[in-house]
XYZ file of C-alpha atoms in Angstrom:
772
model
C -24.882 -146.850 29.704
C -21.826 -146.269 27.245
C -22.272 -143.196 25.309
C -19.073 -143.652 23.591
C -20.227 -143.686 19.549
C -21.578 -140.705 17.457
C -25.231 -140.497 16.469
C -25.534 -140.939 12.531
C -28.754 -141.441 10.433
C -26.824 -144.311 8.513
C -23.426 -145.079 10.122
C -22.291 -146.447 13.316
C -19.352 -144.228 14.088
C -16.055 -144.092 16.817
C -14.044 -141.160 17.375
C -10.913 -141.597 19.152
C -9.548 -145.148 20.367
C -11.067 -147.135 23.116
C -8.957 -149.647 24.694
C -11.063 -150.163 27.506
C -14.080 -150.805 25.085
C -12.384 -152.687 22.102
C -14.203 -155.641 22.856
C -17.425 -153.933 22.626
C -16.351 -152.424 19.563
C -15.867 -155.372 18.047
C -19.263 -156.714 18.984
C -20.533 -153.014 17.751
C -18.981 -153.392 14.770
C -19.291 -157.367 13.572
C -19.990 -157.862 9.933
C -21.747 -160.870 8.625
C -23.622 -162.064 5.461
C -25.357 -165.133 6.101
C -22.960 -167.571 5.186
C -20.328 -166.057 7.953
C -19.439 -163.619 10.103
C -16.455 -162.177 12.037
C -16.393 -159.307 15.086
C -14.974 -156.255 13.817
C -12.089 -157.256 15.230
C -8.533 -155.093 13.702
C -7.482 -156.774 9.909
C -3.512 -156.596 11.688
C -2.544 -158.339 15.617
C -2.665 -156.923 18.640
C -1.457 -157.863 21.490
C -3.675 -156.413 24.265
C -7.747 -157.465 25.720
C -9.676 -158.308 22.728
C -11.957 -160.860 21.137
C -10.911 -162.050 17.773
C -14.122 -164.358 16.105
C -14.860 -165.314 13.007
C -17.503 -167.683 12.537
C -20.022 -169.951 9.792
C -23.563 -170.844 9.598
C -24.484 -174.324 9.925
C -20.970 -175.382 11.294
C -21.005 -176.598 14.907
C -18.989 -178.316 17.344
C -20.081 -181.611 19.833
C -18.728 -180.578 23.414
C -19.485 -183.040 26.248
C -21.801 -181.459 28.895
C -20.124 -180.750 31.528
C -22.905 -181.254 34.599
C -22.186 -183.024 37.628
C -25.250 -184.691 38.947
C -26.269 -186.433 35.260
C -30.196 -187.640 35.663
C -31.983 -189.102 32.972
C -33.363 -186.822 29.909
C -30.255 -184.431 30.094
C -28.184 -183.788 26.994
C -24.789 -186.198 26.623
C -23.583 -183.085 24.493
C -24.447 -179.475 24.570
C -24.029 -178.001 20.502
C -22.276 -174.623 20.074
C -20.788 -172.862 17.323
C -16.683 -173.694 16.946
C -14.476 -170.328 16.730
C -13.426 -170.669 13.339
C -10.480 -169.777 10.924
C -9.465 -165.833 10.777
C -9.872 -165.299 7.140
C -9.248 -161.471 7.998
C -5.340 -161.670 9.147
C -3.641 -159.317 8.076
C 0.283 -158.134 9.672
C 1.584 -154.881 8.297
C 5.612 -155.192 8.715
C 8.620 -152.894 8.338
C 12.365 -153.361 8.819
C 12.378 -154.791 12.178
C 9.254 -154.273 13.678
C 5.502 -155.327 13.616
C 2.229 -152.772 13.475
C 0.412 -153.560 17.285
C -1.919 -151.053 17.631
C -1.681 -152.188 21.811
C 2.134 -150.853 20.964
C 2.288 -148.445 19.204
C 0.806 -145.024 19.728
C -2.004 -143.814 18.032
C -2.862 -139.860 17.046
C -5.930 -139.950 15.188
C -8.207 -143.503 15.089
C -11.601 -143.666 13.653
C -14.048 -146.528 12.330
C -17.175 -146.342 10.714
C -20.356 -148.812 9.716
C -21.969 -148.132 6.544
C -24.681 -149.644 7.703
C -26.867 -148.549 3.946
C -24.025 -149.984 2.339
C -22.891 -152.517 4.639
C -18.842 -151.593 4.826
C -16.678 -151.044 7.594
C -14.176 -148.264 7.763
C -11.242 -147.911 9.920
C -8.703 -145.173 9.734
C -5.570 -144.703 12.207
C -2.554 -142.683 11.944
C 0.173 -144.234 14.567
C 3.827 -143.775 15.537
C 6.070 -146.854 16.048
C 8.720 -147.378 19.500
C 11.169 -145.915 16.661
C 9.706 -143.525 15.608
C 7.724 -144.642 12.199
C 4.689 -142.760 11.670
C 2.105 -144.376 9.159
C -1.553 -143.607 7.936
C -3.555 -146.712 7.652
C -7.306 -146.901 5.852
C -9.484 -150.561 5.958
C -12.010 -151.283 4.149
C -13.698 -154.587 5.162
C -17.014 -156.146 3.540
C -18.732 -159.463 3.980
C -20.230 -159.955 0.062
C -24.696 -159.954 0.546
C -24.081 -160.236 -3.734
C -22.118 -163.366 -3.045
C -22.495 -165.240 0.022
C -18.698 -167.084 0.168
C -17.218 -163.592 -0.299
C -14.901 -161.446 2.146
C -13.260 -158.602 0.910
C -10.674 -156.262 2.094
C -8.615 -153.448 1.058
C -5.873 -152.495 3.917
C -4.056 -148.854 2.382
C -1.227 -147.428 4.435
C 0.129 -144.871 3.391
C 4.127 -143.633 4.673
C 4.085 -139.960 6.666
C 7.773 -140.495 7.568
C 9.057 -144.226 6.696
C 11.616 -144.843 4.110
C 12.363 -148.480 3.821
C 10.453 -151.815 2.815
C 6.794 -152.547 3.896
C 5.578 -155.960 4.157
C 2.249 -156.399 3.930
C 1.062 -160.256 4.364
C -2.319 -161.350 4.158
C -2.696 -165.306 5.284
C -5.577 -167.862 6.655
C -4.855 -168.382 10.170
C -5.976 -171.845 11.646
C -4.634 -171.251 15.052
C -8.006 -169.644 16.119
C -8.976 -171.362 20.310
C -12.517 -170.434 22.018
C -13.235 -167.987 24.179
C -15.351 -168.020 27.406
C -15.201 -171.265 28.788
C -12.861 -173.419 26.511
C -10.190 -170.509 25.658
C -7.394 -173.074 24.799
C -9.262 -175.575 23.522
C -8.253 -176.980 19.891
C -11.421 -177.359 18.084
C -10.275 -177.727 14.081
C -8.129 -180.376 12.744
C -6.310 -179.471 9.111
C -6.758 -181.204 6.660
C -4.777 -179.827 4.375
C -3.325 -176.347 3.699
C -1.387 -174.752 0.748
C -0.839 -172.423 -2.065
C 0.228 -172.063 -5.453
C 1.510 -168.655 -6.766
C -1.356 -166.468 -6.398
C -4.103 -168.612 -3.977
C -3.520 -169.986 -1.108
C -6.116 -172.473 1.348
C -6.868 -173.397 4.082
C -8.740 -176.789 4.666
C -10.497 -177.186 8.381
C -12.407 -180.090 10.074
C -13.981 -179.797 13.421
C -12.702 -182.491 16.112
C -15.625 -184.874 17.114
C -17.771 -183.897 14.295
C -17.305 -183.838 10.181
C -17.622 -180.585 9.350
C -15.313 -179.162 6.786
C -14.475 -175.697 6.062
C -12.227 -174.597 3.699
C -10.824 -171.003 2.943
C -9.116 -169.215 -0.220
C -7.363 -166.542 -0.389
C -6.014 -164.614 -3.636
C -5.157 -161.070 -4.113
C -3.959 -157.895 -5.425
C -1.074 -155.575 -4.982
C -1.007 -151.432 -5.873
C 1.702 -149.227 -4.874
C 0.553 -145.711 -5.610
C -2.605 -146.580 -7.311
C -0.593 -148.467 -9.607
C -0.978 -152.292 -10.183
C 2.420 -153.940 -9.298
C 3.371 -157.769 -9.379
C 6.323 -158.399 -7.057
C 6.914 -161.618 -6.548
C 5.394 -162.931 -3.061
C 7.134 -164.553 -0.068
C 4.744 -168.006 0.311
C 3.916 -168.758 3.662
C 3.176 -172.934 4.358
C 3.049 -173.401 8.009
C 0.290 -176.280 8.603
C -1.724 -173.928 10.239
C -1.419 -170.979 8.497
C -1.275 -170.137 4.670
C -1.012 -167.017 2.607
C 2.151 -164.523 1.150
C 4.495 -161.242 2.474
C 3.972 -159.416 -0.549
C 6.808 -156.289 0.268
C 7.708 -153.686 -1.409
C 9.889 -150.372 -0.718
C 8.301 -147.071 0.088
C 8.948 -143.321 0.960
C 7.192 -140.626 2.592
C 4.200 -139.861 1.241
C 3.570 -143.617 -1.474
C 1.139 -145.535 -0.528
C 0.540 -149.305 -0.934
C -2.691 -151.174 -1.376
C -3.891 -154.600 -0.724
C -6.760 -155.743 -2.067
C -7.141 -159.464 -0.026
C -10.454 -161.566 -1.662
C -11.522 -164.709 0.213
C -13.909 -167.294 0.011
C -15.449 -169.711 2.651
C -16.875 -172.323 1.837
C -18.485 -174.999 3.592
C -19.894 -178.882 3.935
C -23.092 -177.976 4.569
C -22.906 -176.460 1.242
C -20.643 -178.515 -0.892
C -19.281 -181.876 -1.390
C -16.110 -182.726 0.715
C -13.979 -183.785 -2.097
C -14.843 -180.421 -3.690
C -14.095 -177.869 -1.067
C -10.219 -176.805 -1.654
C -11.961 -176.461 -6.139
C -14.547 -174.481 -4.919
C -13.102 -171.900 -2.385
C -10.026 -171.067 -5.140
C -12.390 -170.741 -8.019
C -14.213 -168.455 -6.490
C -11.597 -166.287 -4.915
C -9.721 -166.395 -8.416
C -13.146 -165.907 -9.106
C -13.053 -163.046 -7.256
C -9.689 -161.194 -8.098
C -10.525 -161.458 -11.626
C -14.045 -159.020 -11.547
C -12.074 -157.035 -8.694
C -13.144 -154.653 -6.368
C -15.127 -152.173 -7.995
C -17.168 -154.372 -9.633
C -17.706 -156.806 -6.576
C -18.740 -153.682 -4.614
C -20.742 -152.719 -6.658
C -23.105 -156.106 -6.569
C -22.927 -156.181 -2.820
C -24.650 -152.405 -2.651
C -27.393 -152.943 -4.954
C -28.083 -156.326 -2.607
C -27.754 -153.990 0.421
C -30.085 -151.534 -1.585
C -32.548 -153.875 -1.940
C -33.239 -154.747 1.708
C -33.549 -151.083 3.002
C -36.161 -150.688 0.191
C -38.156 -153.908 2.121
C -37.665 -153.039 5.563
C -36.008 -149.684 5.954
C -37.541 -148.036 9.200
C -37.378 -143.223 8.666
C -37.944 -141.432 12.052
C -38.002 -138.303 11.160
C -36.669 -135.490 14.300
C -34.949 -138.211 16.601
C -31.600 -139.406 15.375
C -30.467 -141.379 17.584
C -33.527 -143.537 17.354
C -32.961 -143.566 13.675
C -29.637 -144.915 13.849
C -30.651 -147.866 16.409
C -33.963 -149.391 14.235
C -31.506 -149.451 11.714
C -28.747 -150.961 13.275
C -31.293 -153.816 14.605
C -32.347 -154.369 10.982
C -28.933 -154.247 9.161
C -27.689 -157.173 12.131
C -30.610 -159.390 11.811
C -29.806 -159.243 7.899
C -26.213 -159.645 8.098
C -27.024 -162.232 10.085
C -30.097 -164.516 8.743
C -30.019 -164.763 4.546
C -33.368 -166.447 4.963
C -33.319 -168.935 2.201
C -32.168 -172.074 3.605
C -34.139 -173.763 6.497
C -31.409 -176.099 7.284
C -30.432 -172.387 9.271
C -32.147 -170.300 12.241
C -30.639 -167.106 13.839
C -28.581 -167.881 17.105
C -29.452 -164.647 20.036
C -25.887 -164.042 19.347
C -25.105 -164.625 16.001
C -22.391 -164.105 14.710
C -20.730 -161.841 17.440
C -20.118 -164.523 20.231
C -20.188 -167.886 21.229
C -22.301 -167.074 24.081
C -25.332 -169.238 23.689
C -23.328 -171.957 21.623
C -24.928 -169.925 18.302
C -27.947 -172.256 19.012
C -31.627 -171.314 18.322
C -33.823 -170.325 21.148
C -38.030 -169.433 20.965
C -36.497 -165.766 20.369
C -36.853 -167.174 16.853
C -40.431 -167.522 16.597
C -41.590 -164.942 19.107
C -39.312 -162.127 17.237
C -38.198 -162.734 13.539
C -40.633 -164.403 12.627
C -43.530 -161.538 12.933
C -40.426 -159.396 12.008
C -39.772 -161.196 8.156
C -43.366 -162.132 7.920
C -44.692 -158.247 7.298
C -41.293 -156.738 7.005
C -40.770 -158.971 3.237
C -42.613 -160.703 0.425
C -39.795 -163.490 0.458
C -39.967 -167.004 1.785
C -38.341 -166.521 5.233
C -40.873 -167.203 7.857
C -41.500 -170.109 5.707
C -37.963 -171.013 6.118
C -37.967 -170.679 9.398
C -41.408 -172.665 10.158
C -39.562 -175.702 8.024
C -36.609 -175.120 10.070
C -38.468 -176.358 13.391
C -40.875 -178.648 11.247
C -37.959 -180.668 10.210
C -37.052 -181.146 13.759
C -40.001 -182.574 14.838
C -38.809 -186.418 15.000
C -35.616 -185.288 16.868
C -38.027 -183.022 19.057
C -40.652 -185.773 19.662
C -37.254 -187.877 20.678
C -36.416 -185.292 23.227
C -40.261 -185.417 25.289
C -39.974 -189.592 24.924
C -36.533 -189.441 26.822
C -38.211 -187.724 29.647
C -41.183 -190.275 29.700
C -44.224 -188.698 27.017
C -45.545 -191.326 24.577
C -47.161 -191.322 21.285
C -45.868 -188.778 19.533
C -45.685 -186.203 22.410
C -42.979 -183.520 21.092
C -41.256 -181.120 23.348
C -38.966 -178.682 21.412
C -36.091 -177.998 22.663
C -34.810 -174.465 24.474
C -31.125 -174.733 22.638
C -29.958 -176.668 19.992
C -28.733 -177.227 15.733
C -30.244 -180.264 14.806
C -32.879 -180.788 16.891
C -31.535 -182.282 20.322
C -31.899 -180.843 23.296
C -28.335 -179.557 24.352
C -29.214 -177.319 27.345
C -28.419 -178.706 30.786
C -30.418 -176.504 33.451
C -32.919 -178.543 34.959
C -35.660 -175.467 35.727
C -34.612 -174.450 32.157
C -34.461 -177.068 29.903
C -37.139 -179.212 31.511
C -39.135 -176.485 32.988
C -39.622 -173.592 30.426
C -41.896 -175.618 28.892
C -44.195 -172.971 27.015
C -41.627 -172.390 24.505
C -43.781 -175.108 22.455
C -46.402 -172.827 22.242
C -44.400 -170.011 20.403
C -43.567 -172.759 17.791
C -47.911 -173.222 17.311
C -48.143 -169.735 17.288
C -46.156 -168.739 14.510
C -47.660 -170.950 12.391
C -50.768 -169.681 12.908
C -49.454 -166.293 12.701
C -47.974 -167.100 9.152
C -51.392 -169.204 8.193
C -53.058 -165.658 9.103
C -50.951 -163.186 7.838
C -50.288 -164.798 4.422
C -54.163 -165.964 3.745
C -52.508 -169.742 2.610
C -53.696 -172.760 4.350
C -50.869 -174.649 1.876
C -47.875 -174.650 5.327
C -50.100 -175.415 7.479
C -51.697 -178.246 5.357
C -48.572 -180.042 4.569
C -46.296 -179.464 7.230
C -47.421 -177.113 10.260
C -50.755 -179.320 11.579
C -48.238 -181.915 11.983
C -46.226 -179.576 14.935
C -49.559 -178.447 16.412
C -50.950 -181.703 17.207
C -47.701 -183.365 18.395
C -46.939 -180.152 21.433
C -51.123 -180.993 21.713
C -49.898 -184.234 22.431
C -47.945 -183.360 25.366
C -49.960 -180.898 26.913
C -51.982 -183.164 27.178
C -49.692 -185.593 29.042
C -48.035 -182.385 31.178
C -50.746 -181.113 32.133
C -52.437 -182.595 36.518
C -56.217 -182.309 37.265
C -56.478 -180.808 40.425
C -58.580 -182.410 42.840
C -59.192 -179.918 45.293
C -59.544 -176.993 42.613
C -61.465 -179.677 40.221
C -59.394 -177.605 37.258
C -56.350 -178.687 35.533
C -53.136 -177.276 36.366
C -49.494 -177.379 35.140
C -46.641 -177.815 37.985
C -43.419 -177.642 38.337
C -42.266 -174.906 35.294
C -40.539 -171.525 34.388
C -42.595 -168.884 32.782
C -40.893 -166.764 30.160
C -39.292 -164.775 33.051
C -36.472 -166.531 34.349
C -36.296 -164.787 37.342
C -38.745 -167.521 38.367
C -38.245 -171.231 38.112
C -39.832 -174.784 39.518
C -42.757 -171.832 40.033
C -46.834 -173.498 40.114
C -49.067 -172.540 37.713
C -47.193 -169.773 35.582
C -50.099 -167.748 34.341
C -48.705 -167.385 30.490
C -48.091 -171.007 29.884
C -51.717 -172.098 31.307
C -52.955 -169.465 28.944
C -50.548 -170.160 25.918
C -51.598 -173.896 25.756
C -55.004 -173.068 26.274
C -54.636 -170.740 23.075
C -52.172 -173.721 21.339
C -54.683 -176.518 22.000
C -57.813 -174.122 20.804
C -55.538 -172.787 18.176
C -55.012 -176.678 16.840
C -59.011 -178.140 17.226
C -60.287 -174.862 15.303
C -57.422 -175.945 12.094
C -57.765 -179.473 12.487
C -61.569 -178.364 10.812
C -60.603 -175.745 8.631
C -58.320 -178.540 6.748
C -60.833 -181.166 6.788
C -63.442 -179.450 5.037
C -60.827 -177.009 2.929
C -57.952 -179.583 2.709
C -59.710 -182.988 3.274
C -56.619 -185.564 1.801
C -54.164 -183.215 3.619
C -56.027 -184.019 6.305
C -55.945 -187.226 5.784
C -53.312 -187.536 5.140
C -52.038 -186.174 8.510
C -54.095 -187.735 10.290
C -52.796 -191.334 9.127
C -49.149 -190.351 9.720
C -50.077 -188.902 12.832
C -52.466 -191.889 13.962
C -54.491 -189.171 15.351
C -58.300 -189.710 17.128
C -59.538 -187.137 16.597
C -62.579 -187.471 18.659
C -61.006 -189.141 21.425
C -57.942 -186.876 21.699
C -59.720 -184.034 20.382
C -62.509 -184.493 23.341
C -59.549 -184.272 25.884
C -57.740 -181.016 24.642
C -61.253 -179.288 24.867
C -61.888 -180.052 28.365
C -58.420 -179.927 29.512
C -59.248 -176.099 27.489
C -62.216 -175.295 29.542
C -61.316 -175.950 32.806
C -57.467 -174.661 32.575
C -56.797 -173.070 36.135
C -55.566 -169.545 35.199
C -54.414 -167.884 38.650
C -55.966 -163.982 39.054
C -56.059 -161.255 41.400
C -59.699 -160.287 41.280
C -59.667 -157.170 43.582
C -56.720 -155.827 41.975
C -57.786 -156.548 38.300
C -54.745 -158.862 36.828
C -53.351 -162.711 35.634
C -51.264 -163.175 38.703
C -47.700 -164.457 37.416
C -47.709 -168.158 39.106
C -49.150 -169.744 42.517
C -47.108 -167.700 45.432
C -45.981 -164.171 43.275
C -48.615 -162.366 45.158
C -46.621 -163.669 48.951
C -43.562 -161.810 47.565
C -42.500 -158.217 48.898
C -43.832 -156.359 46.368
C -41.910 -153.924 45.418
C -40.478 -151.618 42.484
C -37.736 -151.849 39.910
C -36.986 -148.212 42.034
C -36.312 -149.734 45.515
C -32.892 -152.028 43.606
C -30.043 -149.445 44.234
C -28.397 -147.794 40.905
C -25.028 -149.793 41.710
C -26.471 -152.948 41.547
C -27.961 -153.353 38.060
C -27.850 -155.712 36.135
C -29.152 -157.290 39.944
C -28.092 -161.202 37.889
C -24.592 -159.625 38.102
C -24.608 -158.350 41.518
C -27.209 -160.238 43.168
C -27.021 -164.455 44.444
C -29.350 -166.524 42.238
C -30.770 -166.757 45.479
C -32.240 -162.857 46.221
C -33.053 -163.206 43.310
C -35.382 -166.502 43.211
C -37.049 -164.832 46.513
C -37.413 -160.787 44.960
C -40.688 -160.033 43.378
C -38.518 -158.387 40.420
C -39.597 -159.436 36.943
C -36.089 -160.841 34.117
C -38.535 -160.117 31.000
C -42.218 -159.811 29.944
C -44.476 -162.759 31.458
C -48.236 -161.762 31.899
C -47.638 -158.978 29.558
C -46.043 -161.879 26.786
C -49.630 -162.931 26.725
C -51.192 -159.739 26.970
C -49.114 -158.462 23.685
C -49.153 -161.857 21.787
C -52.950 -162.615 22.413
C -53.948 -158.761 22.383
C -57.310 -158.734 20.714
C -58.888 -161.268 23.438
C -58.042 -158.626 25.730
C -59.846 -154.744 26.274
C -57.623 -151.924 26.889
C -58.410 -151.652 30.732
C -57.019 -155.229 31.509
C -54.075 -154.888 29.463
C -53.301 -151.101 31.561
C -54.083 -152.741 34.668
C -51.820 -155.861 34.398
C -48.894 -153.243 32.324
C -49.393 -150.612 35.569
C -49.098 -153.486 38.051
C -46.003 -155.650 36.782
C -44.284 -153.233 34.672
C -42.696 -151.050 37.487
C -41.155 -154.535 38.739
C -39.789 -155.832 35.595
C -35.859 -155.158 35.236
C -35.760 -156.210 31.591
C -32.392 -157.997 32.269
C -33.717 -160.117 29.103
C -32.992 -158.148 25.176
C -36.881 -159.737 24.942
C -38.240 -157.595 26.628
C -38.682 -153.934 26.414
C -40.116 -153.686 22.936
C -43.082 -156.278 24.269
C -43.702 -153.058 27.274
C -43.372 -150.578 24.448
C -45.941 -151.734 22.619
C -48.118 -152.621 25.583
C -47.051 -149.171 26.586
C -48.127 -147.417 23.316
C -51.341 -149.516 23.034
C -52.918 -148.445 26.748
C -51.546 -144.164 25.621
C -48.887 -144.302 27.170
C -46.761 -143.144 24.920
C -43.837 -141.095 26.240
C -43.580 -144.542 28.006
C -43.747 -146.818 24.772
C -40.876 -144.656 23.650
C -38.209 -144.596 26.155
C -38.844 -148.411 26.468
C -38.520 -148.378 22.004
C -34.868 -146.912 23.202
C -33.938 -149.345 25.314
C -35.419 -152.135 22.900
C -33.156 -150.404 19.732
C -29.924 -149.419 21.740
C -29.468 -151.730 24.004
C -26.003 -153.167 22.260
C -25.761 -149.407 20.963
C -25.323 -147.594 23.854
C -25.151 -151.175 26.052
C -27.768 -151.148 28.895
C -27.575 -154.336 30.510
C -23.491 -154.218 30.184
C -23.101 -157.235 28.388
C -21.956 -155.723 24.277
C -18.535 -157.657 25.336
C -20.434 -160.683 24.473
C -22.013 -159.924 21.504
C -25.129 -158.649 20.446
C -28.699 -159.425 21.081
C -29.344 -160.281 17.643
C -32.884 -162.331 17.683
C -34.778 -159.566 20.549
C -33.425 -156.565 17.333
C -36.671 -157.477 15.145
C -38.341 -156.151 18.568
C -37.544 -152.551 17.703
C -38.908 -152.729 13.782
C -42.692 -154.796 15.723
C -42.808 -151.546 18.332
C -43.172 -148.823 15.330
C -45.137 -151.615 13.404
C -47.881 -152.868 16.259
C -46.363 -150.406 18.869
C -47.219 -147.068 18.117
C -48.808 -147.072 15.108
C -51.111 -150.239 16.764
C -50.995 -153.002 13.634
C -52.708 -155.822 13.843
C -55.094 -158.097 12.158
C -58.428 -158.760 13.353
C -59.575 -162.199 12.246
C -56.560 -162.618 9.992
C -59.407 -160.346 7.444
C -57.577 -156.941 7.362
C -55.136 -155.023 8.693
C -55.680 -152.454 11.656
C -54.150 -149.527 12.808
C -54.248 -146.940 15.368
C -51.519 -145.166 15.422
C -50.022 -142.579 17.953
C -46.393 -140.022 17.675
C -43.879 -139.663 19.998
C -43.740 -136.517 20.890
C -39.435 -136.373 19.156
C -40.897 -137.323 16.457
C -41.494 -135.222 13.601
C -43.111 -138.372 11.355
C -42.288 -142.324 10.919
C -42.460 -144.871 7.945
C -42.863 -148.039 7.073
C -43.425 -150.891 5.193
C -45.942 -153.973 5.648
C -46.637 -156.947 4.092
C -50.357 -158.690 4.472
C -51.348 -160.962 1.911
C -49.740 -160.342 -1.081
C -50.219 -156.683 -0.455
C -47.451 -154.297 1.135
C -48.696 -150.893 2.510
C -46.398 -147.996 3.175
C -47.654 -145.742 6.141
C -46.323 -142.588 7.118
C -47.260 -141.112 10.023
C -46.247 -137.699 10.996
C -49.312 -134.493 11.579
C -51.624 -136.770 9.412
C -51.600 -140.421 8.859
C -50.260 -141.478 4.721
C -50.920 -144.629 3.425
C -50.191 -146.001 -0.072
C -50.223 -149.716 -1.515
C -46.514 -150.360 -3.293
C -47.813 -153.516 -4.358
C -51.100 -155.242 -4.942
C -54.273 -153.770 -6.202
C -56.247 -153.320 -3.487
C -56.825 -153.721 0.249
C -58.976 -153.306 3.166
C -57.722 -151.678 6.072
C -59.262 -149.873 9.660
C -58.279 -146.848 10.752
C -58.877 -146.123 14.347
C -61.884 -148.885 13.705
C -63.381 -147.321 10.486
C -62.681 -149.017 7.084
C -61.409 -148.013 4.417
C -60.192 -149.329 1.024
C -56.412 -148.716 0.017
C -55.978 -148.557 -4.232
C -52.337 -149.112 -6.293
C -51.917 -144.980 -6.995
C -54.326 -143.304 -4.627
C -53.090 -142.493 -1.144
C -55.180 -142.987 1.649
C -54.718 -139.146 3.978
C -56.756 -139.290 7.659
C -56.424 -137.037 10.534
C -54.030 -138.318 13.574
C -55.968 -138.666 16.584
C -54.427 -137.015 19.497
C -52.904 -139.524 22.077
């Protein structure tokens, strides 16, 4: 772990310059607003090791898949998000010198990310090789109220320098991609140019007609008074902007406010991109920094009013959970079903900026419970709109009759992952999409989505499983062979318990909702049957037979479910047997050694017990947790919060607390030594879930009411959060006693520790906290 950031409940603070951790800090201080984002790079150039990167939502690049042994079913292209133009660049030049913190002496350095207001601050006092000393203050905003705008206020004060200072705000299209393609140029420049007050850069990705146009203008001040010096216009093919200079003496300060508009072809017609971006940049300049800042602050306040979690008595936990919520909302606005949430968001290129099953596992339940907005429905529509591609993906593998396999990795619905044991064997991902549809239906109490859209997806997934299972004559059971479960340190196994069990639940839920929709929405039922050519009697009989006769491996002597065939044959050791210097094992061990070990990357059997907890008693969960948790290395960000929730349910509150910290501060403390590559955005929702579903014990009883069984970690004085259920918003505070109020809605039936209560608007239910 890396503990170099200060603990503060609303801020992320780096005091002192840590050049060896610069890439980590660039990830930690990343900014976004759902439409675009960038790593926390310096605005001025930095000549030493760094990873400058900016990204635009929905803009992808088709890269040739690099597979030396291509086989039928492999994708032809890998879709990835390209590193966009650098729109934040501001050079600082003196006479014959240019600011570069890699070569200048740094006397004081501080940067702060204000999560409440969504503003990044940086202060540095530095001396050039020639002895010129400057004090610099930078404020950076990715506007949440106006999602095409980026705003930067760059202030320079001369400490001992007399002479000319030039600030050079530009749009730079010379960006390169990191990781596997460091020297590849992805972008063509269609046109660049400038007027007296505005510069623009119009770009297009190679091989795919995605376009982005950037425009910028500015305000310039000396000693807080606006001046209008005649700028030098910079008009290069791949870089455009201005150079604005003024003479200063010690004590003078100059300030540049840079207004940038980013417009992409996802939202605007291509021929209007230049006009659109320049218009928005100029409108921003007309409004000015202060008015735009107030709007931006208000937009963040609305988010925090709905989603904030207040933890009293534990500043580290408080900082961590707010950071997770902050970064999640910086990545995804939830207002466009064409967009989804990448595991790294706008903080790095790993995973290509594509969508994984992480969204349905972590983000969907977070948005269902934490907001009344249509965010979850847009995430579900993303998958529904890609159903034809999912059917095509399955057809490439030999499946028929409308069977669908949703991709492991995608941006447009086509599979673009190329590791066979993951791409074509980690097929349990199909089931979490069905689970998300049913969860949304249950939590909203509305059949509209599942009737109009969701049922088509569920039928297609069930058809996949009907063709994917095999019937074992020796067992007289259905089996699923050659799969990789959620635990990717066990690949190409037979009968992964989670895959088999979740398949049964997928079939069961589909049959149940077919009956419900037939009864409640007969016209929609007829339409769905016609569209899908569903033979309810024939296919339903087959699905029911698979449900009833699915093989689910278990060890009755131990009282546990067996992760997969062959798992008990391994040497079963706890993670204590791994030398600390060999953790994480995925960075130190060979793949062969990992596969032969018993160590579990992430929740597998325990994931099933978490998702379908209502089907298992506490003793069953405890036995399985005590068997599998000691072998789990949590080298996936999807894992710690699952274990935290289960630990809280079985009464291991302090164990749950440690796992909660692991989940919540995974990136802030760099548990897995990989924060330099970017943040773990999609799993950040797990921190909220660990509070609500773990410590507060929140679950539903057959979709009728919310149930709570709160516990309180020893270190906490209290915790408070809000939960949405069927249009009502509850505020739950757990301290020495439990206080529940209804913020929105008229009346809500709940259970606490199995006892029913009615919460009414304007009243407060006060319930004694049961000691663990």
